[in-house]
Each structure stands twice: as C-alpha cells, then as structure tokens.
C-alpha cells in the first residue's frame, strides 16, 4: 500500500464514502448537472484517543504526503479534541478523537474491548483511515455506547472511514450563498441538520456550514443487520480574514453541532 499517492488515497476515500453514503453521490451529481465542478473543502475522520490509533496515527499518511498540522480544537461537551491538516491545492483533513478516559469504566471497557480485537499492524497501513470496522460488535454494545456518546457508537459501528466530505460553496458558480445551497437541497428532498440552526456560524466568524443528516444504512452486527446513521455531506462557505485570505480554520461552536449530523439518520 505504500505506493499510493496522496491523490490515490483521497480518491479511494471518496469511493468508500459514496458507497456508504449514496446521497452524497446524488448531491454531487445534481451540482454537476448544473455545470458545477465540486471542490472538496475538507474530509473528516473520527477515532478514539487510544494508543496507536489517535489523531496523529490517522494523520500520518497525510503528513507524509505533504500535509501540515494547523488548528487544534476542543469540544468539551462531546469529550472530543481535533486537529486539522492542510496541504496546498488539496482538501483539508479534520481529525477528531474521543477522550475515552473521561467516560465511566463500563464505557471505557467496551471501547478498549473493541480496539483490543484489532490486528496491531493495521494502523501502519497507508489506507488505515478507510479500512472500515476492524472488530466484531454486537448491537447491544452499540446501543449502550450510543447512550454514552453518539460519536463513540459511530466509530464502533463504522470503524475507520471518512465521516464526511464537504462541498466548498465558494467554488460553486451557480449559488451565491449557503442559504441558496440549503434551499436547493431541501427542494430536492434532502433533510438538513437543524441543531443550532440550519446554518452554523456566520460571516463574522469567517465560516458558515450546513449539512444534510446522515443516511440511515444497514450495518451487519454480530447478531444481525440493523439500520443506523451512516455518513453525511457538509457544505462550507468561507470568508476572508483581516489578511484578505479566505479563513481556512474551523469554528468549534459550529463543529460541535455539525457532529450531531450522525445522531439520527434520514
Ligand atoms: Ni466538517
């Protein structure tokens, strides 16, 4: 796998993502039908902060491919921290991790029990960020994790794979605002995440974001197949900062609500 270029990896991640999230493919095609060329603002990855699988491990192939760490973020309500990475001309990569030690012992044990099943050499793979779920999981454990943390349950069920891709609204020519994108999506029958309002952020914080709710998808558990929320598609419009350049960071208060796009599916 070490011969993969960063562009190969990004393309493989997109294929994995639209296989799990066909509504993103449908939306990208709707934009293409309008003559748009969709530019990806960022890709988001999720993990646990356990040894060998933390943010820096997921980010390593990107860093080796030329990405550099930029912002760091904290989401105390969700017990998450995150970093974002940038490389010229490529989508940003936003990697978050759950602070497992902040949960009660029974939750910690469920999570460490999953991770203990992993082949320890797996994180060395260049495509570790999209290997999927490398452990067995019962629907009962999933449900109990979900009561403690929607995020923990999502990682437990889907493993390592892109949680969302994000359309860069600035690069769309036939939409003048994020509101217009939202109106278009709703007219096409997509359901937007309205936690904290359909548009998170504002021009004042240099970033506006919205997202459709995750698709509900059938996932195989040890004890059968159950429908659960999968991935979602996000839309971001950036504004220039005092230096005249488009702001490239993230706004924690907005991302806090965007995380909830996988709390229920559509
Ligand atoms: Ni995002």
PDB file of N, CA and C in Angstrom, residues 207-246:
ATOM      1  N   UNK A 207     -16.810  31.669   8.746  1.00  0.00           N
ATOM      2  CA  UNK A 207     -17.170  30.336   8.235  1.00  0.00           C
ATOM      3  C   UNK A 207     -18.646  30.058   8.487  1.00  0.00           C
ATOM      4  N   UNK A 208     -19.344  29.680   7.420  1.00  0.00           N
ATOM      5  CA  UNK A 208     -20.721  29.177   7.545  1.00  0.00           C
ATOM      6  C   UNK A 208     -20.730  27.728   7.094  1.00  0.00           C
ATOM      7  N   UNK A 209     -21.448  26.888   7.827  1.00  0.00           N
ATOM      8  CA  UNK A 209     -21.513  25.466   7.484  1.00  0.00           C
ATOM      9  C   UNK A 209     -22.943  24.967   7.605  1.00  0.00           C
ATOM     10  N   UNK A 210     -23.296  24.033   6.736  1.00  0.00           N
ATOM     11  CA  UNK A 210     -24.545  23.289   6.912  1.00  0.00           C
ATOM     12  C   UNK A 210     -24.266  21.849   6.502  1.00  0.00           C
ATOM     13  N   UNK A 211     -25.220  20.971   6.800  1.00  0.00           N
ATOM     14  CA  UNK A 211     -25.024  19.573   6.421  1.00  0.00           C
ATOM     15  C   UNK A 211     -26.379  18.891   6.305  1.00  0.00           C
ATOM     16  N   UNK A 212     -26.433  17.863   5.465  1.00  0.00           N
ATOM     17  CA  UNK A 212     -27.616  17.008   5.437  1.00  0.00           C
ATOM     18  C   UNK A 212     -27.446  15.970   6.544  1.00  0.00           C
ATOM     19  N   UNK A 213     -28.558  15.489   7.063  1.00  0.00           N
ATOM     20  CA  UNK A 213     -28.467  14.414   8.059  1.00  0.00           C
ATOM     21  C   UNK A 213     -27.882  13.173   7.404  1.00  0.00           C
ATOM     22  N   UNK A 214     -27.207  12.366   8.202  1.00  0.00           N
ATOM     23  CA  UNK A 214     -26.618  11.123   7.690  1.00  0.00           C
ATOM     24  C   UNK A 214     -27.704  10.230   7.079  1.00  0.00           C
ATOM     25  N   UNK A 215     -27.336   9.489   6.051  1.00  0.00           N
ATOM     26  CA  UNK A 215     -28.173   8.406   5.546  1.00  0.00           C
ATOM     27  C   UNK A 215     -28.333   7.350   6.626  1.00  0.00           C
ATOM     28  N   UNK A 216     -29.515   6.747   6.705  1.00  0.00           N
ATOM     29  CA  UNK A 216     -29.649   5.534   7.516  1.00  0.00           C
ATOM     30  C   UNK A 216     -29.219   4.359   6.644  1.00  0.00           C
ATOM     31  N   UNK A 217     -28.302   3.555   7.158  1.00  0.00           N
ATOM     32  CA  UNK A 217     -27.810   2.422   6.363  1.00  0.00           C
ATOM     33  C   UNK A 217     -27.880   1.135   7.188  1.00  0.00           C
ATOM     34  N   UNK A 218     -27.968   0.016   6.482  1.00  0.00           N
ATOM     35  CA  UNK A 218     -27.990  -1.290   7.149  1.00  0.00           C
ATOM     36  C   UNK A 218     -26.567  -1.713   7.455  1.00  0.00           C
ATOM     37  N   UNK A 219     -26.294  -1.989   8.732  1.00  0.00           N
ATOM     38  CA  UNK A 219     -24.951  -2.404   9.148  1.00  0.00           C
ATOM     39  C   UNK A 219     -25.046  -3.789   9.796  1.00  0.00           C
ATOM     40  N   UNK A 220     -24.089  -4.651   9.449  1.00  0.00           N
ATOM     41  CA  UNK A 220     -24.055  -6.012   9.998  1.00  0.00           C
ATOM     42  C   UNK A 220     -23.403  -5.992  11.373  1.00  0.00           C
ATOM     43  N   UNK A 221     -24.148  -6.442  12.373  1.00  0.00           N
ATOM     44  CA  UNK A 221     -23.605  -6.642  13.719  1.00  0.00           C
ATOM     45  C   UNK A 221     -23.475  -8.151  13.944  1.00  0.00           C
ATOM     46  N   UNK A 222     -22.845  -8.540  15.061  1.00  0.00           N
ATOM     47  CA  UNK A 222     -22.672  -9.970  15.360  1.00  0.00           C
ATOM     48  C   UNK A 222     -24.008 -10.699  15.332  1.00  0.00           C
ATOM     49  N   UNK A 223     -25.061  -9.973  15.749  1.00  0.00           N
ATOM     50  CA  UNK A 223     -26.363 -10.606  15.924  1.00  0.00           C
ATOM     51  C   UNK A 223     -27.382 -10.106  14.904  1.00  0.00           C
ATOM     52  N   UNK A 224     -26.930  -9.779  13.710  1.00  0.00           N
ATOM     53  CA  UNK A 224     -27.873  -9.417  12.657  1.00  0.00           C
ATOM     54  C   UNK A 224     -27.646  -8.025  12.116  1.00  0.00           C
ATOM     55  N   UNK A 225     -28.493  -7.674  11.155  1.00  0.00           N
ATOM     56  CA  UNK A 225     -28.350  -6.389  10.462  1.00  0.00           C
ATOM     57  C   UNK A 225     -29.325  -5.382  11.064  1.00  0.00           C
ATOM     58  N   UNK A 226     -28.798  -4.172  11.333  1.00  0.00           N
ATOM     59  CA  UNK A 226     -29.651  -3.132  11.924  1.00  0.00           C
ATOM     60  C   UNK A 226     -29.430  -1.820  11.174  1.00  0.00           C
ATOM     61  N   UNK A 227     -30.498  -1.042  10.968  1.00  0.00           N
ATOM     62  CA  UNK A 227     -30.339   0.273  10.331  1.00  0.00           C
ATOM     63  C   UNK A 227     -29.841   1.306  11.341  1.00  0.00           C
ATOM     64  N   UNK A 228     -28.776   2.003  10.998  1.00  0.00           N
ATOM     65  CA  UNK A 228     -28.207   3.043  11.885  1.00  0.00           C
ATOM     66  C   UNK A 228     -27.714   4.215  11.017  1.00  0.00           C
ATOM     67  N   UNK A 229     -27.468   5.384  11.612  1.00  0.00           N
ATOM     68  CA  UNK A 229     -26.947   6.506  10.825  1.00  0.00           C
ATOM     69  C   UNK A 229     -25.541   6.209  10.269  1.00  0.00           C
ATOM     70  N   UNK A 230     -25.321   6.583   9.005  1.00  0.00           N
ATOM     71  CA  UNK A 230     -24.016   6.373   8.368  1.00  0.00           C
ATOM     72  C   UNK A 230     -23.232   7.680   8.303  1.00  0.00           C
ATOM     73  N   UNK A 231     -22.934   8.127   7.076  1.00  0.00           N
ATOM     74  CA  UNK A 231     -22.139   9.336   6.882  1.00  0.00           C
ATOM     75  C   UNK A 231     -23.039  10.471   6.409  1.00  0.00           C
ATOM     76  N   UNK A 232     -22.491  11.674   6.367  1.00  0.00           N
ATOM     77  CA  UNK A 232     -23.283  12.801   5.858  1.00  0.00           C
ATOM     78  C   UNK A 232     -22.431  13.675   4.952  1.00  0.00           C
ATOM     79  N   UNK A 233     -23.086  14.626   4.277  1.00  0.00           N
ATOM     80  CA  UNK A 233     -22.404  15.538   3.364  1.00  0.00           C
ATOM     81  C   UNK A 233     -22.528  16.934   3.955  1.00  0.00           C
ATOM     82  N   UNK A 234     -21.431  17.681   3.897  1.00  0.00           N
ATOM     83  CA  UNK A 234     -21.398  19.006   4.514  1.00  0.00           C
ATOM     84  C   UNK A 234     -21.120  20.073   3.459  1.00  0.00           C
ATOM     85  N   UNK A 235     -21.478  21.317   3.770  1.00  0.00           N
ATOM     86  CA  UNK A 235     -21.327  22.441   2.843  1.00  0.00           C
ATOM     87  C   UNK A 235     -20.725  23.595   3.627  1.00  0.00           C
ATOM     88  N   UNK A 236     -19.643  24.171   3.108  1.00  0.00           N
ATOM     89  CA  UNK A 236     -18.950  25.218   3.850  1.00  0.00           C
ATOM     90  C   UNK A 236     -18.700  26.424   2.958  1.00  0.00           C
ATOM     91  N   UNK A 237     -19.032  27.607   3.491  1.00  0.00           N
ATOM     92  CA  UNK A 237     -18.666  28.853   2.813  1.00  0.00           C
ATOM     93  C   UNK A 237     -17.718  29.618   3.715  1.00  0.00           C
ATOM     94  N   UNK A 238     -16.564  29.957   3.151  1.00  0.00           N
ATOM     95  CA  UNK A 238     -15.535  30.651   3.918  1.00  0.00           C
ATOM     96  C   UNK A 238     -15.473  32.124   3.523  1.00  0.00           C
ATOM     97  N   UNK A 239     -15.055  32.968   4.477  1.00  0.00           N
ATOM     98  CA  UNK A 239     -14.944  34.409   4.261  1.00  0.00           C
ATOM     99  C   UNK A 239     -13.505  34.838   4.498  1.00  0.00           C
ATOM    100  N   UNK A 240     -13.073  35.925   3.802  1.00  0.00           N
ATOM    101  CA  UNK A 240     -11.698  36.390   4.010  1.00  0.00           C
ATOM    102  C   UNK A 240     -11.504  37.002   5.393  1.00  0.00           C
ATOM    103  N   UNK A 241     -10.351  36.740   5.995  1.00  0.00           N
ATOM    104  CA  UNK A 241      -9.988  37.328   7.286  1.00  0.00           C
ATOM    105  C   UNK A 241      -9.299  38.669   7.073  1.00  0.00           C
ATOM    106  N   UNK A 242      -8.743  39.226   8.152  1.00  0.00           N
ATOM    107  CA  UNK A 242      -8.087  40.541   8.082  1.00  0.00           C
ATOM    108  C   UNK A 242      -6.943  40.585   7.058  1.00  0.00           C
ATOM    109  N   UNK A 243      -6.319  39.424   6.789  1.00  0.00           N
ATOM    110  CA  UNK A 243      -5.211  39.384   5.827  1.00  0.00           C
ATOM    111  C   UNK A 243      -5.715  39.294   4.386  1.00  0.00           C
ATOM    112  N   UNK A 244      -7.058  39.269   4.200  1.00  0.00           N
ATOM    113  CA  UNK A 244      -7.603  39.197   2.845  1.00  0.00           C
ATOM    114  C   UNK A 244      -7.707  37.793   2.298  1.00  0.00           C
ATOM    115  N   UNK A 245      -7.126  36.828   3.005  1.00  0.00           N
ATOM    116  CA  UNK A 245      -7.173  35.425   2.562  1.00  0.00           C
ATOM    117  C   UNK A 245      -8.402  34.748   3.162  1.00  0.00           C
ATOM    118  N   UNK A 246      -8.966  33.767   2.408  1.00  0.00           N
ATOM    119  CA  UNK A 246     -10.092  33.016   2.951  1.00  0.00           C
ATOM    120  C   UNK A 246      -9.653  32.305   4.224  1.00  0.00           C
TER     121      UNK A 246
END
